[in-house]
mmCIF file of C-alpha atoms in Angstrom:
data_model
loop_
_atom_site.group_PDB
_atom_site.id
_atom_site.type_symbol
_atom_site.label_atom_id
_atom_site.label_comp_id
_atom_site.label_asym_id
_atom_site.label_seq_id
_atom_site.Cartn_x
_atom_site.Cartn_y
_atom_site.Cartn_z
ATOM 1 C CA UNK Z 1 -14.317 6.243 9.089
ATOM 2 C CA UNK Z 2 -10.608 5.569 8.341
ATOM 3 C CA UNK Z 3 -9.360 2.498 10.106
ATOM 4 C CA UNK Z 4 -5.757 2.871 11.142
ATOM 5 C CA UNK Z 5 -4.588 5.495 13.784
ATOM 6 C CA UNK Z 6 -2.362 7.035 11.016
ATOM 7 C CA UNK Z 7 -5.283 7.437 8.424
ATOM 8 C CA UNK Z 8 -7.505 8.960 11.151
ATOM 9 C CA UNK Z 9 -4.902 11.505 12.221
ATOM 10 C CA UNK Z 10 -4.552 12.320 8.453
ATOM 11 C CA UNK Z 11 -8.199 12.576 7.858
ATOM 12 C CA UNK Z 12 -8.496 14.868 10.946
ATOM 13 C CA UNK Z 13 -5.676 17.066 9.816
ATOM 14 C CA UNK Z 14 -7.243 17.376 6.347
ATOM 15 C CA UNK Z 15 -10.581 18.232 7.840
ATOM 16 C CA UNK Z 16 -9.335 21.002 10.264
ATOM 17 C CA UNK Z 17 -7.329 22.471 7.484
ATOM 18 C CA UNK Z 18 -10.383 22.553 5.148
ATOM 19 C CA UNK Z 19 -12.357 24.236 8.011
ATOM 20 C CA UNK Z 20 -10.040 26.891 8.482
ATOM 21 C CA UNK Z 21 -9.617 27.671 4.705
ATOM 22 C CA UNK Z 22 -13.524 27.681 4.410
ATOM 23 C CA UNK Z 23 -13.671 30.473 7.030
ATOM 24 C CA UNK Z 24 -10.914 32.311 5.111
ATOM 25 C CA UNK Z 25 -8.652 32.556 8.171
ATOM 26 C CA UNK Z 26 -4.860 32.063 8.589
ATOM 27 C CA UNK Z 27 -3.341 29.692 11.211
ATOM 28 C CA UNK Z 28 -2.170 32.905 13.007
ATOM 29 C CA UNK Z 29 -5.613 34.426 12.989
ATOM 30 C CA UNK Z 30 -7.162 31.293 14.482
ATOM 31 C CA UNK Z 31 -4.452 30.976 17.037
ATOM 32 C CA UNK Z 32 -4.963 34.545 18.333
ATOM 33 C CA UNK Z 33 -8.814 33.931 18.581
ATOM 34 C CA UNK Z 34 -8.232 30.863 20.718
ATOM 35 C CA UNK Z 35 -5.247 32.140 22.612
ATOM 36 C CA UNK Z 36 -2.826 29.737 20.837
ATOM 37 C CA UNK Z 37 0.240 30.008 18.742
ATOM 38 C CA UNK Z 38 -0.286 30.132 15.078
ATOM 39 C CA UNK Z 39 2.273 27.131 15.091
ATOM 40 C CA UNK Z 40 0.106 25.137 17.224
ATOM 41 C CA UNK Z 41 -2.859 25.447 14.681
ATOM 42 C CA UNK Z 42 -0.404 24.590 11.907
ATOM 43 C CA UNK Z 43 0.760 21.295 13.713
ATOM 44 C CA UNK Z 44 -2.850 20.413 14.169
ATOM 45 C CA UNK Z 45 -3.471 20.762 10.446
ATOM 46 C CA UNK Z 46 -0.351 18.832 9.408
ATOM 47 C CA UNK Z 47 -0.801 16.006 11.927
ATOM 48 C CA UNK Z 48 2.843 16.459 13.184
ATOM 49 C CA UNK Z 49 1.789 16.225 16.788
ATOM 50 C CA UNK Z 50 -0.809 14.640 18.823
ATOM 51 C CA UNK Z 51 -4.321 16.101 18.663
ATOM 52 C CA UNK Z 52 -6.335 16.427 21.846
ATOM 53 C CA UNK Z 53 -10.188 16.007 21.547
ATOM 54 C CA UNK Z 54 -10.435 19.268 23.645
ATOM 55 C CA UNK Z 55 -8.612 21.188 21.022
ATOM 56 C CA UNK Z 56 -10.844 19.927 18.091
ATOM 57 C CA UNK Z 57 -13.775 20.756 20.381
ATOM 58 C CA UNK Z 58 -12.497 24.391 20.529
ATOM 59 C CA UNK Z 59 -11.772 24.576 16.909
ATOM 60 C CA UNK Z 60 -15.026 23.181 15.886
ATOM 61 C CA UNK Z 61 -17.025 25.666 18.251
ATOM 62 C CA UNK Z 62 -14.816 28.463 16.937
ATOM 63 C CA UNK Z 63 -15.702 27.444 13.243
ATOM 64 C CA UNK Z 64 -19.356 26.902 14.238
ATOM 65 C CA UNK Z 65 -19.555 23.400 12.950
ATOM 66 C CA UNK Z 66 -22.562 21.152 13.381
ATOM 67 C CA UNK Z 67 -22.825 18.866 16.371
ATOM 68 C CA UNK Z 68 -22.449 15.597 14.234
ATOM 69 C CA UNK Z 69 -19.269 17.086 12.557
ATOM 70 C CA UNK Z 70 -17.766 18.203 15.872
ATOM 71 C CA UNK Z 71 -18.527 14.606 17.382
ATOM 72 C CA UNK Z 72 -17.030 13.059 14.249
ATOM 73 C CA UNK Z 73 -13.801 14.895 14.468
ATOM 74 C CA UNK Z 74 -13.463 14.440 18.248
ATOM 75 C CA UNK Z 75 -13.849 10.746 17.747
ATOM 76 C CA UNK Z 76 -11.024 10.865 15.194
ATOM 77 C CA UNK Z 77 -8.656 12.616 17.482
ATOM 78 C CA UNK Z 78 -9.445 10.148 20.277
ATOM 79 C CA UNK Z 79 -9.121 7.082 18.025
ATOM 80 C CA UNK Z 80 -5.909 8.474 16.488
ATOM 81 C CA UNK Z 81 -4.177 7.783 19.771
ATOM 82 C CA UNK Z 82 -4.732 4.012 19.529
ATOM 83 C CA UNK Z 83 -1.392 2.257 18.730
ATOM 84 C CA UNK Z 84 -1.316 0.086 15.524
ATOM 85 C CA UNK Z 85 -0.350 -3.601 15.717
ATOM 86 C CA UNK Z 86 2.986 -2.793 14.269
ATOM 87 C CA UNK Z 87 3.964 -0.606 17.153
ATOM 88 C CA UNK Z 88 4.554 -3.723 19.344
ATOM 89 C CA UNK Z 89 7.456 -4.609 17.246
ATOM 90 C CA UNK Z 90 9.273 -1.593 18.491
ATOM 91 C CA UNK Z 91 12.725 -0.522 16.939
ATOM 92 C CA UNK Z 92 12.220 -3.072 14.234
ATOM 93 C CA UNK Z 93 9.823 -0.463 12.704
ATOM 94 C CA UNK Z 94 11.445 2.910 12.390
ATOM 95 C CA UNK Z 95 9.157 5.975 12.911
ATOM 96 C CA UNK Z 96 9.348 7.019 9.228
ATOM 97 C CA UNK Z 97 8.202 3.634 7.970
ATOM 98 C CA UNK Z 98 5.598 3.258 10.787
ATOM 99 C CA UNK Z 99 3.690 6.211 9.157
ATOM 100 C CA UNK Z 100 3.724 4.242 5.803
ATOM 101 C CA UNK Z 101 2.308 1.109 7.360
ATOM 102 C CA UNK Z 102 -0.421 3.083 9.133
ATOM 103 C CA UNK Z 103 -1.497 4.539 5.685
ATOM 104 C CA UNK Z 104 -1.072 1.196 4.011
ATOM 105 C CA UNK Z 105 -3.691 -0.344 6.381
ATOM 106 C CA UNK Z 106 -6.364 1.919 4.838
ATOM 107 C CA UNK Z 107 -5.576 2.008 0.982
ATOM 108 C CA UNK Z 108 -7.913 1.242 -1.494
ATOM 109 C CA UNK Z 109 -5.369 0.997 -4.321
ATOM 110 C CA UNK Z 110 -1.337 0.708 -4.290
ATOM 111 C CA UNK Z 111 0.480 1.494 -7.596
ATOM 112 C CA UNK Z 112 4.141 0.684 -7.047
ATOM 113 C CA UNK Z 113 7.347 0.843 -9.039
ATOM 114 C CA UNK Z 114 10.478 -1.412 -7.825
ATOM 115 C CA UNK Z 115 13.706 -1.125 -9.635
ATOM 116 C CA UNK Z 116 15.945 -2.813 -7.006
ATOM 117 C CA UNK Z 117 13.975 -5.209 -4.870
ATOM 118 C CA UNK Z 118 10.921 -7.295 -4.910
ATOM 119 C CA UNK Z 119 7.875 -5.260 -3.675
ATOM 120 C CA UNK Z 120 7.532 -6.010 0.141
ATOM 121 C CA UNK Z 121 4.049 -7.202 -0.386
ATOM 122 C CA UNK Z 122 5.510 -9.958 -2.437
ATOM 123 C CA UNK Z 123 8.513 -10.899 -0.543
ATOM 124 C CA UNK Z 124 9.316 -14.333 0.915
ATOM 125 C CA UNK Z 125 10.366 -14.547 4.599
ATOM 126 C CA UNK Z 126 13.987 -15.766 3.464
ATOM 127 C CA UNK Z 127 14.198 -12.779 0.774
ATOM 128 C CA UNK Z 128 13.215 -10.305 3.596
ATOM 129 C CA UNK Z 129 15.460 -11.561 6.213
ATOM 130 C CA UNK Z 130 18.226 -11.140 3.701
ATOM 131 C CA UNK Z 131 17.455 -7.526 2.863
ATOM 132 C CA UNK Z 132 17.185 -6.644 6.594
ATOM 133 C CA UNK Z 133 20.447 -8.435 7.356
ATOM 134 C CA UNK Z 134 22.490 -6.566 4.570
ATOM 135 C CA UNK Z 135 20.907 -3.171 4.908
ATOM 136 C CA UNK Z 136 20.178 -2.698 8.703
ATOM 137 C CA UNK Z 137 22.093 -3.042 11.920
ATOM 138 C CA UNK Z 138 19.586 -5.399 13.676
ATOM 139 C CA UNK Z 139 20.096 -7.841 16.359
ATOM 140 C CA UNK Z 140 18.768 -11.313 16.064
ATOM 141 C CA UNK Z 141 15.565 -10.555 17.809
ATOM 142 C CA UNK Z 142 14.919 -7.371 15.871
ATOM 143 C CA UNK Z 143 15.742 -9.123 12.453
ATOM 144 C CA UNK Z 144 13.053 -11.493 13.286
ATOM 145 C CA UNK Z 145 10.670 -8.882 14.307
ATOM 146 C CA UNK Z 146 11.319 -6.862 10.967
ATOM 147 C CA UNK Z 147 10.536 -10.018 8.930
ATOM 148 C CA UNK Z 148 7.310 -10.751 11.067
ATOM 149 C CA UNK Z 149 6.255 -7.045 10.249
ATOM 150 C CA UNK Z 150 6.587 -7.640 6.509
ATOM 151 C CA UNK Z 151 5.015 -11.039 6.674
ATOM 152 C CA UNK Z 152 1.946 -9.467 8.493
ATOM 153 C CA UNK Z 153 1.688 -6.433 6.206
ATOM 154 C CA UNK Z 154 1.012 -9.104 3.396
ATOM 155 C CA UNK Z 155 -2.290 -10.199 5.001
ATOM 156 C CA UNK Z 156 -3.490 -6.960 3.396
ATOM 157 C CA UNK Z 157 -3.855 -8.477 -0.145
ATOM 158 C CA UNK Z 158 -6.037 -11.503 1.287
ATOM 159 C CA UNK Z 159 -8.399 -9.619 3.645
ATOM 160 C CA UNK Z 160 -12.029 -9.009 2.938
ATOM 161 C CA UNK Z 161 -12.347 -6.223 0.581
ATOM 162 C CA UNK Z 162 -8.510 -6.134 -0.270
ATOM 163 C CA UNK Z 163 -6.927 -3.156 -1.979
ATOM 164 C CA UNK Z 164 -5.818 -3.426 -5.533
ATOM 165 C CA UNK Z 165 -2.112 -3.927 -5.964
ATOM 166 C CA UNK Z 166 -0.420 -2.912 -9.495
ATOM 167 C CA UNK Z 167 3.395 -3.674 -9.132
ATOM 168 C CA UNK Z 168 5.891 -2.817 -11.835
ATOM 169 C CA UNK Z 169 9.251 -4.247 -11.191
ATOM 170 C CA UNK Z 170 12.435 -3.706 -13.368
ATOM 171 C CA UNK Z 171 13.860 -6.670 -14.852
ATOM 172 C CA UNK Z 172 16.821 -6.144 -12.793
ATOM 173 C CA UNK Z 173 14.973 -7.010 -9.765
ATOM 174 C CA UNK Z 174 14.181 -10.478 -11.040
ATOM 175 C CA UNK Z 175 18.114 -11.181 -11.935
ATOM 176 C CA UNK Z 176 19.474 -9.755 -8.853
ATOM 177 C CA UNK Z 177 20.224 -12.713 -6.623
ATOM 178 C CA UNK Z 178 19.454 -12.011 -3.011
ATOM 179 C CA UNK Z 179 20.678 -14.625 -0.831
ATOM 180 C CA UNK Z 180 21.362 -17.463 -3.133
ATOM 181 C CA UNK Z 181 19.707 -19.088 -6.208
ATOM 182 C CA UNK Z 182 17.367 -21.306 -4.074
ATOM 183 C CA UNK Z 183 16.306 -18.387 -1.955
ATOM 184 C CA UNK Z 184 15.741 -16.267 -5.259
ATOM 185 C CA UNK Z 185 13.844 -19.178 -7.019
ATOM 186 C CA UNK Z 186 11.473 -19.462 -4.228
ATOM 187 C CA UNK Z 187 10.886 -15.780 -4.251
ATOM 188 C CA UNK Z 188 10.241 -15.559 -7.835
ATOM 189 C CA UNK Z 189 7.802 -18.664 -7.557
ATOM 190 C CA UNK Z 190 6.075 -16.736 -4.689
ATOM 191 C CA UNK Z 191 5.674 -13.726 -6.917
ATOM 192 C CA UNK Z 192 3.918 -15.659 -9.431
ATOM 193 C CA UNK Z 193 1.530 -17.017 -6.910
ATOM 194 C CA UNK Z 194 0.674 -13.581 -5.579
ATOM 195 C CA UNK Z 195 0.128 -12.174 -9.143
ATOM 196 C CA UNK Z 196 -2.766 -14.837 -9.369
ATOM 197 C CA UNK Z 197 -4.753 -12.754 -6.849
ATOM 198 C CA UNK Z 198 -7.691 -11.200 -8.454
ATOM 199 C CA UNK Z 199 -6.553 -7.855 -6.767
ATOM 200 C CA UNK Z 200 -3.025 -7.984 -7.874
ATOM 201 C CA UNK Z 201 -1.544 -7.122 -11.423
ATOM 202 C CA UNK Z 202 2.204 -7.703 -12.038
ATOM 203 C CA UNK Z 203 4.262 -6.152 -14.895
ATOM 204 C CA UNK Z 204 7.881 -6.332 -15.757
ATOM 205 C CA UNK Z 205 9.877 -3.509 -17.137
ATOM 206 C CA UNK Z 206 12.530 -5.286 -19.400
ATOM 207 C CA UNK Z 207 15.995 -4.150 -20.068
ATOM 208 C CA UNK Z 208 14.979 -3.346 -23.650
ATOM 209 C CA UNK Z 209 11.979 -1.153 -22.848
ATOM 210 C CA UNK Z 210 14.215 1.863 -23.533
ATOM 211 C CA UNK Z 211 13.930 5.306 -21.712
ATOM 212 C CA UNK Z 212 11.362 5.495 -19.047
ATOM 213 C CA UNK Z 213 10.093 8.216 -16.828
ATOM 214 C CA UNK Z 214 11.184 7.084 -13.274
ATOM 215 C CA UNK Z 215 14.586 7.718 -11.278
ATOM 216 C CA UNK Z 216 13.940 5.539 -8.487
ATOM 217 C CA UNK Z 217 11.269 3.284 -6.724
ATOM 218 C CA UNK Z 218 8.005 4.822 -5.556
ATOM 219 C CA UNK Z 219 4.566 4.038 -4.353
ATOM 220 C CA UNK Z 220 1.181 5.900 -5.039
ATOM 221 C CA UNK Z 221 -1.363 5.258 -2.187
ATOM 222 C CA UNK Z 222 -4.997 5.700 -3.222
ATOM 223 C CA UNK Z 223 -7.773 5.897 -0.508
ATOM 224 C CA UNK Z 224 -11.437 5.127 -0.590
ATOM 225 C CA UNK Z 225 -12.777 8.237 0.646
ATOM 226 C CA UNK Z 226 -12.622 11.167 -1.805
ATOM 227 C CA UNK Z 227 -11.564 13.478 1.086
ATOM 228 C CA UNK Z 228 -8.353 11.653 1.367
ATOM 229 C CA UNK Z 229 -6.028 12.495 -1.470
ATOM 230 C CA UNK Z 230 -3.502 10.198 -2.837
ATOM 231 C CA UNK Z 231 0.123 10.100 -1.450
ATOM 232 C CA UNK Z 232 3.296 9.323 -2.981
ATOM 233 C CA UNK Z 233 5.843 7.610 -0.934
ATOM 234 C CA UNK Z 234 9.611 7.371 -1.627
ATOM 235 C CA UNK Z 235 11.823 5.536 0.561
ATOM 236 C CA UNK Z 236 15.540 6.195 1.455
ATOM 237 C CA UNK Z 237 18.056 4.248 3.569
ATOM 238 C CA UNK Z 238 17.356 6.160 6.796
ATOM 239 C CA UNK Z 239 14.164 8.167 6.049
ATOM 240 C CA UNK Z 240 11.128 8.601 3.557
ATOM 241 C CA UNK Z 241 9.525 11.390 1.593
ATOM 242 C CA UNK Z 242 5.673 11.574 1.779
ATOM 243 C CA UNK Z 243 4.248 13.857 -1.189
ATOM 244 C CA UNK Z 244 0.579 15.092 -1.079
ATOM 245 C CA UNK Z 245 0.573 18.258 -3.296
ATOM 246 C CA UNK Z 246 -1.609 17.827 -6.433
ATOM 247 C CA UNK Z 247 1.288 18.808 -8.603
ATOM 248 C CA UNK Z 248 3.731 16.175 -7.086
ATOM 249 C CA UNK Z 249 1.151 13.363 -7.102
ATOM 250 C CA UNK Z 250 0.043 14.254 -10.683
ATOM 251 C CA UNK Z 251 3.527 14.088 -11.993
ATOM 252 C CA UNK Z 252 4.210 10.692 -10.318
ATOM 253 C CA UNK Z 253 0.661 9.537 -11.584
ATOM 254 C CA UNK Z 254 1.643 10.521 -15.294
ATOM 255 C CA UNK Z 255 5.139 8.573 -14.931
ATOM 256 C CA UNK Z 256 3.257 5.563 -13.584
ATOM 257 C CA UNK Z 257 0.901 5.436 -16.452
ATOM 258 C CA UNK Z 258 4.018 5.708 -18.990
ATOM 259 C CA UNK Z 259 5.756 2.956 -17.132
ATOM 260 C CA UNK Z 260 2.601 0.888 -17.208
ATOM 261 C CA UNK Z 261 2.435 1.542 -21.066
ATOM 262 C CA UNK Z 262 5.954 0.393 -21.860
ATOM 263 C CA UNK Z 263 6.182 -2.494 -19.364
ATOM 264 C CA UNK Z 264 5.581 -5.889 -20.575
ATOM 265 C CA UNK Z 265 1.960 -7.017 -20.428
ATOM 266 C CA UNK Z 266 0.847 -9.238 -17.414
ATOM 267 C CA UNK Z 267 0.995 -12.370 -19.352
ATOM 268 C CA UNK Z 268 4.371 -11.705 -21.064
ATOM 269 C CA UNK Z 269 5.785 -10.822 -17.612
ATOM 270 C CA UNK Z 270 4.497 -14.159 -16.023
ATOM 271 C CA UNK Z 271 6.234 -15.765 -18.906
ATOM 272 C CA UNK Z 272 9.421 -13.871 -18.371
ATOM 273 C CA UNK Z 273 9.501 -14.671 -14.681
ATOM 274 C CA UNK Z 274 8.947 -18.349 -15.269
ATOM 275 C CA UNK Z 275 11.827 -18.420 -17.629
ATOM 276 C CA UNK Z 276 14.065 -17.000 -15.059
ATOM 277 C CA UNK Z 277 12.796 -19.562 -12.607
ATOM 278 C CA UNK Z 278 13.779 -22.109 -14.796
ATOM 279 C CA UNK Z 279 17.314 -20.665 -15.154
ATOM 280 C CA UNK Z 280 17.691 -20.994 -11.247
ATOM 281 C CA UNK Z 281 16.514 -24.470 -11.359
ATOM 282 C CA UNK Z 282 19.409 -25.661 -13.685
#
């Protein structure tokens, strides 16, 4: 079963929608049969609201599911109410990013392209603090909490059965000095350390790579269960976009494969980062 509350809620929504479609019914038809509104059924299937186990029980009985499936889905509904560890940090984690952290806890793979900043899972505390200080209106306590969350997220890469992270960063990320040269040198050295993990692959997209099929940073999240399709995540200044349709995910997957093909190989990328570290050491 999916581990984080966010992943459980998403899995439940997927299963409820699949049950309705297998029965050849619309949300409106299901709502009428249960004396609900069609919009309520839609909310249950999109995970946009809290799902009560009693609602899941009613739907499963209406769809005439097996007892085992009904118990499984009711357990998902109950467990999806549990708050994740990141909720303890309050306003330091905006709601739109809370969704991402919840999904990130259960991924089996992360394919990430960054063209402005070092990927969050590779950032040092000093680098992360500089980013939060410049881009968010946070109090001192909120800033510390935001950095703590970022550092806690990184334990994902070294836990038992960690996800595979494939990160492609544009060369401009390496040359854009955040903080000062000392902060940046330590950051690049940390990237090199993280890249040595067996589940991490790091590539640099050099300035001379020519044209490439991406207009901004994005992440493709993959999950271990076949029932949980990939999600594309794109982050803005005040919100985020989550794309799940097969067409959207397919387009980003093809773009990522093209980026991977034109980026420098991992060994050449490491060599490039080491050369920039040397520049900051002079």
